């Protein structure tokens, strides 16, 4: 009995991720992935035209897993810091298995013209999935987030999340526990940030953050 | 007449940086660098035992250039934001010529066990040179920086500076003008940060930042 299409696609992706870790991203060809998965090259190419598409499928898989894991937390009306902390730890749970080739991916993703960059046009679907989580983190918080930062906070938190991901990639501590300590130490800073937004001079600060965020998030 | 030792060392470094840009870091061997520089391999190896040492020499060159360029600015008692803005722009002036292989270096530097990581033990000399600039930025500011943040601010600014450098690497805008706009949009945020530190509840925030910073700066 031949495997169902979804299983073939998953097999190719799993095989690719394993080979990227074992041989490095650059050294792994589509043909090698097909051979290792016991498929003809044309069958593999039917599912993924190139390695960039595999990376995108990897991103989408991670984001889908992350969204599933945080659904229950996000449904409950916890304070913003609790929601954010839980979301970051859930993300570290999801990506934990992939630490071995995390640095290979970052090396690819960091090149200015890389389609695998989290800020690229190509990465828009995975990025939108991830941003949707941070929008939900903000939208469902209780007590409510001050209105004047409600629209900009998701993107700001998402950028911080990228920073955490980068820290994780370079984290050599057992089980990357150091990244978890970084999350626990930085998440409480969200409270004072919101407190500043409510101060008489906070409006100007919010506008300055908005300006900086607009530059950081400009399409590439 | 044979070149002076310092000239030979500089010739090897210049040749290496050019080849890293043209052929990529991984594909460039020490032997190829020696050949391209018109030297025997043993002569090249006398100066640099391996490519990691070339990267470190590159870091030190950049930091030395940066320190020279900002000496006049740092000698004058300008406000903190003006000093910081000038220091970041001067850094972008220094590294402008190296954008072509910036991403190659980051790919190397980002690996968890890379001696070229800016946070590695090996990079300590270049890192100390850079941190010294941010210590001076803070120490010589007028008006003076509040005492309770004076010791932690240099490391915090240095980490932000690493973030700017990473942004620059992935910046595809002409002359990386987008990174300059990011600097101009983020530097003014230092004012509100210091204002928070002076508030009655600012002490707790400063301590939380100190905790986060300690995790981020732990030796690797």
Tab-separated table of C-alpha atoms in Angstrom:
chain	number	residue	atom	x	y	z
A	1	UNK	CA	0.000	0.000	0.000
A	2	UNK	CA	1.526	3.319	-0.971
A	3	UNK	CA	1.643	6.096	1.637
A	4	UNK	CA	-0.893	8.889	1.555
A	5	UNK	CA	0.282	12.171	-0.009
A	6	UNK	CA	0.514	14.006	3.330
A	7	UNK	CA	2.742	11.222	4.651
A	8	UNK	CA	5.071	11.452	1.666
A	9	UNK	CA	5.394	15.192	2.142
A	10	UNK	CA	6.118	14.742	5.842
A	11	UNK	CA	8.642	11.990	5.153
A	12	UNK	CA	10.548	14.257	2.771
A	13	UNK	CA	10.564	17.118	5.279
A	14	UNK	CA	11.672	14.861	8.173
A	15	UNK	CA	14.418	13.345	6.038
A	16	UNK	CA	15.591	16.772	4.892
A	17	UNK	CA	15.777	18.118	8.453
A	18	UNK	CA	17.773	15.073	9.542
A	19	UNK	CA	20.225	15.417	6.644
A	20	UNK	CA	20.592	19.178	7.186
A	21	UNK	CA	21.648	18.379	10.739
A	22	UNK	CA	23.963	15.484	9.794
A	23	UNK	CA	25.607	16.924	6.672
A	24	UNK	CA	24.916	20.645	6.818
A	25	UNK	CA	22.421	22.610	4.774
A	26	UNK	CA	24.696	23.547	1.880
A	27	UNK	CA	26.012	20.003	1.418
A	28	UNK	CA	22.549	18.402	1.301
A	29	UNK	CA	21.036	18.167	-2.190
A	30	UNK	CA	17.417	17.547	-3.119
A	31	UNK	CA	18.537	14.326	-4.839
A	32	UNK	CA	20.213	13.105	-1.648
A	33	UNK	CA	17.053	13.843	0.327
A	34	UNK	CA	14.958	11.873	-2.193
A	35	UNK	CA	17.373	8.934	-2.139
A	36	UNK	CA	17.490	8.842	1.663
A	37	UNK	CA	13.684	8.918	1.795
A	38	UNK	CA	13.512	6.046	-0.718
A	39	UNK	CA	11.813	8.178	-3.355
A	40	UNK	CA	12.577	9.099	-6.928
A	41	UNK	CA	13.943	12.638	-7.393
A	42	UNK	CA	10.865	13.552	-9.445
A	43	UNK	CA	8.578	12.454	-6.614
A	44	UNK	CA	10.523	14.637	-4.137
A	45	UNK	CA	10.553	17.583	-6.550
A	46	UNK	CA	6.797	17.233	-6.935
A	47	UNK	CA	6.456	18.185	-3.259
A	48	UNK	CA	9.330	20.653	-2.871
A	49	UNK	CA	10.847	22.530	-5.806
A	50	UNK	CA	14.010	23.331	-3.831
A	51	UNK	CA	15.568	23.533	-0.375
A	52	UNK	CA	14.104	26.991	0.268
A	53	UNK	CA	10.642	25.458	0.075
A	54	UNK	CA	11.714	22.860	2.620
A	55	UNK	CA	12.847	25.597	4.981
A	56	UNK	CA	9.508	27.374	4.563
A	57	UNK	CA	7.652	24.117	5.267
A	58	UNK	CA	9.813	23.751	8.380
A	59	UNK	CA	8.879	27.273	9.508
A	60	UNK	CA	5.186	26.588	8.933
A	61	UNK	CA	5.397	23.300	10.832
A	62	UNK	CA	6.974	25.063	13.813
A	63	UNK	CA	4.403	27.845	13.784
A	64	UNK	CA	1.531	25.372	13.505
A	65	UNK	CA	2.887	23.354	16.436
A	66	UNK	CA	3.380	26.539	18.426
A	67	UNK	CA	-0.170	27.752	17.741
A	68	UNK	CA	-1.599	24.377	18.814
A	69	UNK	CA	0.379	24.325	22.037
A	70	UNK	CA	-0.610	27.834	23.122
A	71	UNK	CA	-4.311	27.632	22.178
A	72	UNK	CA	-5.422	26.750	25.711
A	73	UNK	CA	-3.247	29.411	27.352
A	74	UNK	CA	-4.458	32.079	24.947
A	75	UNK	CA	-8.108	31.125	25.497
A	76	UNK	CA	-7.788	31.934	29.217
A	77	UNK	CA	-7.708	35.614	30.196
A	78	UNK	CA	-4.388	35.747	32.023
A	79	UNK	CA	-2.300	38.889	32.520
A	80	UNK	CA	-0.091	39.869	29.586
A	81	UNK	CA	3.187	38.841	31.240
A	82	UNK	CA	1.854	35.349	32.081
A	83	UNK	CA	0.583	34.871	28.535
A	84	UNK	CA	3.838	36.027	27.010
A	85	UNK	CA	5.978	33.886	29.311
A	86	UNK	CA	3.896	30.786	28.545
A	87	UNK	CA	4.024	31.478	24.794
A	88	UNK	CA	7.811	31.826	24.791
A	89	UNK	CA	8.347	28.659	26.833
A	90	UNK	CA	5.950	26.766	24.541
A	91	UNK	CA	7.993	27.930	21.565
A	92	UNK	CA	11.188	26.650	23.206
A	93	UNK	CA	9.412	23.318	23.766
A	94	UNK	CA	8.534	23.165	20.057
A	95	UNK	CA	11.967	24.035	18.696
A	96	UNK	CA	13.912	22.037	21.291
A	97	UNK	CA	14.231	19.035	18.981
A	98	UNK	CA	15.770	21.146	16.227
A	99	UNK	CA	18.668	22.737	18.113
A	100	UNK	CA	21.179	20.598	16.236
A	101	UNK	CA	20.586	22.372	12.949
A	102	UNK	CA	19.351	25.679	14.320
A	103	UNK	CA	22.659	27.350	13.582
A	104	UNK	CA	22.698	25.979	10.030
A	105	UNK	CA	19.313	27.563	9.441
A	106	UNK	CA	20.319	30.878	10.927
A	107	UNK	CA	23.398	30.966	8.733
A	108	UNK	CA	21.098	30.591	5.731
A	109	UNK	CA	18.429	32.925	7.045
A	110	UNK	CA	20.801	35.754	7.904
A	111	UNK	CA	22.042	36.472	4.377
A	112	UNK	CA	20.597	39.785	3.148
A	113	UNK	CA	18.850	38.316	0.098
A	114	UNK	CA	17.869	34.990	1.647
A	115	UNK	CA	14.294	33.810	0.990
A	116	UNK	CA	14.641	31.973	4.321
A	117	UNK	CA	15.038	35.211	6.278
A	118	UNK	CA	12.149	35.541	8.757
A	119	UNK	CA	11.630	39.029	7.312
A	120	UNK	CA	11.576	38.001	3.625
A	121	UNK	CA	8.606	38.133	1.268
A	122	UNK	CA	8.843	34.329	0.947
A	123	UNK	CA	8.557	33.876	4.715
A	124	UNK	CA	5.374	35.957	4.905
A	125	UNK	CA	3.013	33.004	5.561
A	126	UNK	CA	5.074	31.632	8.488
A	127	UNK	CA	5.673	35.160	9.782
A	128	UNK	CA	1.949	35.930	9.697
A	129	UNK	CA	1.208	32.733	11.630
A	130	UNK	CA	3.681	33.792	14.283
A	131	UNK	CA	2.495	37.408	14.410
A	132	UNK	CA	-1.070	36.147	14.843
A	133	UNK	CA	-0.010	34.465	18.099
A	134	UNK	CA	1.427	37.723	19.457
A	135	UNK	CA	-1.686	39.650	18.383
A	136	UNK	CA	-3.713	37.144	20.367
A	137	UNK	CA	-1.330	37.410	23.346
A	138	UNK	CA	-2.054	41.151	23.439
A	139	UNK	CA	-5.738	41.132	22.475
A	140	UNK	CA	-6.834	38.606	25.125
A	141	UNK	CA	-4.831	39.886	28.084
A	142	UNK	CA	-6.631	40.719	31.327
A	143	UNK	CA	-6.347	43.422	32.520
A	144	UNK	CA	-6.545	44.934	29.046
A	145	UNK	CA	-3.491	46.424	27.393
A	146	UNK	CA	-3.644	50.259	27.148
A	147	UNK	CA	-5.250	51.179	23.849
A	148	UNK	CA	-2.438	53.382	22.613
A	149	UNK	CA	0.024	50.474	22.496
A	150	UNK	CA	-2.429	47.734	21.512
A	151	UNK	CA	-1.677	47.992	17.796
A	152	UNK	CA	2.112	48.198	18.007
A	153	UNK	CA	2.810	45.763	20.844
A	154	UNK	CA	2.359	42.524	18.824
A	155	UNK	CA	5.082	43.483	16.341
A	156	UNK	CA	7.363	44.634	19.152
A	157	UNK	CA	6.887	41.356	21.033
A	158	UNK	CA	7.447	39.416	17.809
A	159	UNK	CA	10.780	41.189	17.240
A	160	UNK	CA	11.796	40.382	20.817
A	161	UNK	CA	10.766	36.801	20.084
A	162	UNK	CA	13.135	36.787	17.079
A	163	UNK	CA	15.859	37.959	19.435
A	164	UNK	CA	15.077	35.102	21.835
A	165	UNK	CA	15.222	32.650	18.919
A	166	UNK	CA	18.623	33.971	17.907
A	167	UNK	CA	19.860	33.707	21.479
A	168	UNK	CA	18.578	30.110	21.579
A	169	UNK	CA	20.502	29.216	18.415
A	170	UNK	CA	23.768	30.274	20.030
A	171	UNK	CA	22.882	28.802	23.437
A	172	UNK	CA	25.238	25.988	24.448
A	173	UNK	CA	23.754	25.361	27.899
A	174	UNK	CA	22.166	21.925	28.551
A	175	UNK	CA	18.649	21.901	27.128
A	176	UNK	CA	19.167	25.615	26.338
A	177	UNK	CA	18.063	26.404	29.887
A	178	UNK	CA	19.872	29.697	29.625
A	179	UNK	CA	17.389	30.899	26.991
A	180	UNK	CA	14.561	30.032	29.397
A	181	UNK	CA	16.244	32.117	32.083
A	182	UNK	CA	16.556	34.983	29.603
A	183	UNK	CA	12.815	34.733	28.887
A	184	UNK	CA	12.007	34.727	32.606
A	185	UNK	CA	14.255	37.737	33.195
A	186	UNK	CA	12.996	39.860	30.277
A	187	UNK	CA	9.233	39.170	30.288
A	188	UNK	CA	8.666	41.121	33.565
A	189	UNK	CA	9.970	44.253	31.802
A	190	UNK	CA	6.690	44.440	29.900
A	191	UNK	CA	4.960	45.732	33.050
A	192	UNK	CA	7.085	48.891	33.420
A	193	UNK	CA	6.851	49.443	29.660
A	194	UNK	CA	3.057	49.592	29.843
A	195	UNK	CA	3.295	51.777	32.934
A	196	UNK	CA	5.415	54.276	31.005
A	197	UNK	CA	2.834	54.299	28.208
A	198	UNK	CA	0.235	55.503	30.726
A	199	UNK	CA	2.387	58.378	32.052
A	200	UNK	CA	1.750	61.961	30.853
A	201	UNK	CA	4.981	61.891	28.841
A	202	UNK	CA	4.393	58.276	27.719
A	203	UNK	CA	2.587	59.203	24.505
A	204	UNK	CA	5.739	60.661	22.977
A	205	UNK	CA	7.696	57.533	23.923
A	206	UNK	CA	5.074	55.310	22.290
A	207	UNK	CA	5.314	57.379	19.107
A	208	UNK	CA	9.112	57.053	19.138
A	209	UNK	CA	8.821	53.278	19.528
A	210	UNK	CA	6.323	53.269	16.657
A	211	UNK	CA	8.808	55.078	14.433
A	212	UNK	CA	11.619	52.647	15.279
A	213	UNK	CA	9.342	49.659	14.776
A	214	UNK	CA	8.270	50.920	11.353
A	215	UNK	CA	11.914	51.004	10.226
A	216	UNK	CA	12.611	47.535	11.625
A	217	UNK	CA	9.532	46.019	9.965
A	218	UNK	CA	9.898	47.644	6.532
A	219	UNK	CA	9.483	45.057	3.772
A	220	UNK	CA	12.779	43.714	2.497
B	1	UNK	CA	63.493	45.568	-0.428
B	2	UNK	CA	61.249	43.240	1.488
B	3	UNK	CA	58.125	44.690	3.177
B	4	UNK	CA	58.119	45.441	6.882
B	5	UNK	CA	56.480	42.833	9.131
B	6	UNK	CA	53.412	45.004	9.862
B	7	UNK	CA	52.883	45.418	6.130
B	8	UNK	CA	53.026	41.675	5.517
B	9	UNK	CA	50.463	41.080	8.244
B	10	UNK	CA	48.179	43.759	6.803
B	11	UNK	CA	48.606	42.381	3.281
B	12	UNK	CA	47.516	38.922	4.444
B	13	UNK	CA	44.489	40.313	6.265
B	14	UNK	CA	43.440	42.502	3.311
B	15	UNK	CA	43.843	39.580	0.915
B	16	UNK	CA	41.858	37.272	3.192
B	17	UNK	CA	38.974	39.747	3.509
B	18	UNK	CA	38.854	40.154	-0.268
B	19	UNK	CA	38.836	36.391	-0.870
B	20	UNK	CA	36.197	35.809	1.824
B	21	UNK	CA	33.992	38.257	-0.059
B	22	UNK	CA	34.747	36.827	-3.520
B	23	UNK	CA	34.697	33.107	-2.728
B	24	UNK	CA	32.975	32.817	0.628
B	25	UNK	CA	34.565	32.130	3.983
B	26	UNK	CA	34.305	28.332	3.952
B	27	UNK	CA	35.746	28.002	0.436
B	28	UNK	CA	38.786	30.174	1.163
B	29	UNK	CA	41.822	28.279	2.459
B	30	UNK	CA	44.879	29.676	4.211
B	31	UNK	CA	46.975	28.357	1.297
B	32	UNK	CA	44.827	30.261	-1.209
B	33	UNK	CA	45.214	33.440	0.835
B	34	UNK	CA	49.002	32.996	0.906
B	35	UNK	CA	49.159	32.328	-2.844
B	36	UNK	CA	46.968	35.331	-3.662
B	37	UNK	CA	49.164	37.544	-1.451
B	38	UNK	CA	52.306	36.245	-3.215
B	39	UNK	CA	53.635	34.617	-0.061
B	40	UNK	CA	54.689	31.122	0.902
B	41	UNK	CA	52.154	29.216	3.037
B	42	UNK	CA	54.657	29.089	5.892
B	43	UNK	CA	55.052	32.859	5.815
B	44	UNK	CA	51.249	33.306	6.002
B	45	UNK	CA	50.959	30.721	8.777
B	46	UNK	CA	53.632	32.577	10.719
B	47	UNK	CA	51.211	35.514	11.008
B	48	UNK	CA	47.901	33.690	11.295
B	49	UNK	CA	47.601	30.081	12.454
B	50	UNK	CA	44.122	29.745	10.923
B	51	UNK	CA	41.115	31.613	9.558
B	52	UNK	CA	39.702	32.209	13.046
B	53	UNK	CA	42.741	34.312	13.840
B	54	UNK	CA	42.117	36.311	10.680
B	55	UNK	CA	38.550	36.979	11.817
B	56	UNK	CA	39.812	38.124	15.215
B	57	UNK	CA	42.347	40.422	13.534
B	58	UNK	CA	39.479	41.789	11.458
B	59	UNK	CA	37.437	42.476	14.610
B	60	UNK	CA	40.367	44.214	16.269
B	61	UNK	CA	40.995	46.326	13.168
B	62	UNK	CA	37.364	47.461	13.133
B	63	UNK	CA	37.376	48.268	16.838
B	64	UNK	CA	40.644	50.178	16.556
B	65	UNK	CA	39.297	52.211	13.628
B	66	UNK	CA	36.082	52.843	15.547
B	67	UNK	CA	37.935	54.019	18.663
B	68	UNK	CA	40.058	56.397	16.581
B	69	UNK	CA	37.046	57.887	14.839
B	70	UNK	CA	35.087	58.566	18.024
B	71	UNK	CA	37.954	59.912	20.139
B	72	UNK	CA	37.102	63.563	19.425
B	73	UNK	CA	33.370	63.072	20.020
B	74	UNK	CA	33.985	61.251	23.283
B	75	UNK	CA	36.404	63.929	24.511
B	76	UNK	CA	33.630	66.561	24.300
B	77	UNK	CA	30.970	66.506	27.026
B	78	UNK	CA	27.853	66.083	24.890
B	79	UNK	CA	24.555	64.618	26.126
B	80	UNK	CA	24.355	60.835	26.170
B	81	UNK	CA	22.033	60.544	23.172
B	82	UNK	CA	24.290	62.714	21.005
B	83	UNK	CA	27.358	60.701	22.005
B	84	UNK	CA	25.615	57.415	21.324
B	85	UNK	CA	24.213	58.522	17.968
B	86	UNK	CA	27.630	59.747	16.823
B	87	UNK	CA	29.308	56.528	17.982
B	88	UNK	CA	26.838	54.332	16.085
B	89	UNK	CA	27.121	56.355	12.896
B	90	UNK	CA	30.911	56.275	13.152
B	91	UNK	CA	30.736	52.488	13.451
B	92	UNK	CA	28.609	52.303	10.310
B	93	UNK	CA	31.218	54.468	8.563
B	94	UNK	CA	33.935	52.015	9.615
B	95	UNK	CA	32.168	48.826	8.576
B	96	UNK	CA	30.610	50.246	5.394
B	97	UNK	CA	33.431	48.883	3.239
B	98	UNK	CA	32.892	45.349	4.547
B	99	UNK	CA	29.190	44.885	3.834
B	100	UNK	CA	29.929	42.451	1.007
B	101	UNK	CA	31.154	39.768	3.373
B	102	UNK	CA	29.284	40.842	6.474
B	103	UNK	CA	26.781	38.030	6.061
B	104	UNK	CA	29.539	35.451	5.570
B	105	UNK	CA	31.024	36.523	8.895
B	106	UNK	CA	27.724	36.431	10.699
B	107	UNK	CA	27.084	32.924	9.415
B	108	UNK	CA	30.382	31.887	10.965
B	109	UNK	CA	29.933	33.927	14.125
B	110	UNK	CA	26.423	32.666	14.865
B	111	UNK	CA	27.317	28.997	15.365
B	112	UNK	CA	27.054	28.091	19.074
B	113	UNK	CA	30.675	26.972	19.426
B	114	UNK	CA	32.213	29.478	17.055
B	115	UNK	CA	35.392	31.204	18.288
B	116	UNK	CA	34.307	34.072	16.006
B	117	UNK	CA	31.149	34.728	18.009
B	118	UNK	CA	31.305	38.247	19.467
B	119	UNK	CA	30.492	36.630	22.825
B	120	UNK	CA	33.193	33.938	22.705
B	121	UNK	CA	36.255	33.688	24.929
B	122	UNK	CA	38.406	34.118	21.817
B	123	UNK	CA	36.686	37.393	20.932
B	124	UNK	CA	37.338	38.865	24.377
B	125	UNK	CA	40.027	41.345	23.246
B	126	UNK	CA	37.881	42.836	20.456
B	127	UNK	CA	34.818	42.777	22.700
B	128	UNK	CA	36.691	44.619	25.448
B	129	UNK	CA	37.813	47.264	22.955
B	130	UNK	CA	34.210	47.780	21.914
B	131	UNK	CA	32.831	47.755	25.467
B	132	UNK	CA	35.438	50.366	26.416
B	133	UNK	CA	33.889	52.745	23.875
B	134	UNK	CA	30.420	52.341	25.434
B	135	UNK	CA	31.842	52.796	28.929
B	136	UNK	CA	33.330	56.067	27.733
B	137	UNK	CA	30.039	57.061	26.050
B	138	UNK	CA	28.335	56.728	29.435
B	139	UNK	CA	31.113	58.021	31.690
B	140	UNK	CA	31.668	61.292	29.829
B	141	UNK	CA	28.051	62.276	29.175
B	142	UNK	CA	26.802	65.710	30.282
B	143	UNK	CA	24.449	65.893	32.066
B	144	UNK	CA	25.716	62.913	34.017
B	145	UNK	CA	23.997	59.537	33.748
B	146	UNK	CA	22.083	58.596	36.959
B	147	UNK	CA	24.423	56.667	39.210
B	148	UNK	CA	22.216	53.607	39.587
B	149	UNK	CA	22.425	52.778	35.864
B	150	UNK	CA	25.981	53.955	35.259
B	151	UNK	CA	27.506	50.511	35.702
B	152	UNK	CA	24.996	48.507	33.652
B	153	UNK	CA	24.313	50.921	30.809
B	154	UNK	CA	27.553	50.267	28.854
B	155	UNK	CA	26.778	46.545	28.508
B	156	UNK	CA	23.162	47.269	27.603
B	157	UNK	CA	24.212	49.746	24.923
B	158	UNK	CA	26.782	47.284	23.642
B	159	UNK	CA	24.125	44.580	23.242
B	160	UNK	CA	21.928	47.064	21.363
B	161	UNK	CA	24.970	47.834	19.236
B	162	UNK	CA	25.263	44.094	18.407
B	163	UNK	CA	21.617	44.213	17.356
B	164	UNK	CA	22.315	47.192	15.092
B	165	UNK	CA	25.254	45.308	13.573
B	166	UNK	CA	23.041	42.300	12.866
B	167	UNK	CA	20.411	44.556	11.306
B	168	UNK	CA	23.129	46.122	9.129
B	169	UNK	CA	24.284	42.712	7.896
B	170	UNK	CA	20.800	41.941	6.575
B	171	UNK	CA	20.225	45.488	5.298
B	172	UNK	CA	19.793	45.595	1.517
B	173	UNK	CA	19.071	49.320	1.236
B	174	UNK	CA	21.579	51.468	-0.729
B	175	UNK	CA	24.523	52.295	1.532
B	176	UNK	CA	22.590	50.586	4.348
B	177	UNK	CA	20.787	53.873	4.975
B	178	UNK	CA	17.995	51.940	6.628
B	179	UNK	CA	20.334	50.952	9.478
B	180	UNK	CA	21.138	54.645	9.953
B	181	UNK	CA	17.431	55.403	10.184
B	182	UNK	CA	17.060	52.616	12.746
B	183	UNK	CA	19.857	54.183	14.815
B	184	UNK	CA	18.223	57.616	14.607
B	185	UNK	CA	14.842	56.177	15.632
B	186	UNK	CA	16.096	54.081	18.562
B	187	UNK	CA	18.725	56.342	20.157
B	188	UNK	CA	16.105	58.859	21.449
B	189	UNK	CA	14.586	56.028	23.532
B	190	UNK	CA	17.540	56.305	25.888
B	191	UNK	CA	16.052	59.516	27.340
B	192	UNK	CA	12.795	57.910	28.598
B	193	UNK	CA	14.787	54.912	29.853
B	194	UNK	CA	16.884	57.147	32.095
B	195	UNK	CA	13.757	59.018	33.155
B	196	UNK	CA	12.192	55.735	34.297
B	197	UNK	CA	15.327	54.930	36.293
B	198	UNK	CA	14.789	58.158	38.276
B	199	UNK	CA	11.125	57.378	39.118
B	200	UNK	CA	10.201	56.000	42.568
B	201	UNK	CA	9.464	52.579	41.033
B	202	UNK	CA	12.451	52.809	38.670
B	203	UNK	CA	14.849	51.061	41.028
B	204	UNK	CA	13.025	47.738	40.654
B	205	UNK	CA	13.062	48.092	36.864
B	206	UNK	CA	16.793	48.742	36.883
B	207	UNK	CA	17.333	45.607	38.978
B	208	UNK	CA	15.215	43.575	36.535
B	209	UNK	CA	17.269	44.869	33.615
B	210	UNK	CA	20.420	43.996	35.553
B	211	UNK	CA	19.179	40.412	35.988
B	212	UNK	CA	18.356	40.052	32.271
B	213	UNK	CA	21.664	41.571	31.268
B	214	UNK	CA	23.576	39.153	33.514
B	215	UNK	CA	21.975	36.198	31.691
B	216	UNK	CA	22.690	37.693	28.280
B	217	UNK	CA	26.331	38.404	29.115
B	218	UNK	CA	27.182	35.093	30.840
B	219	UNK	CA	30.460	33.694	29.512
B	220	UNK	CA	29.961	31.081	26.789
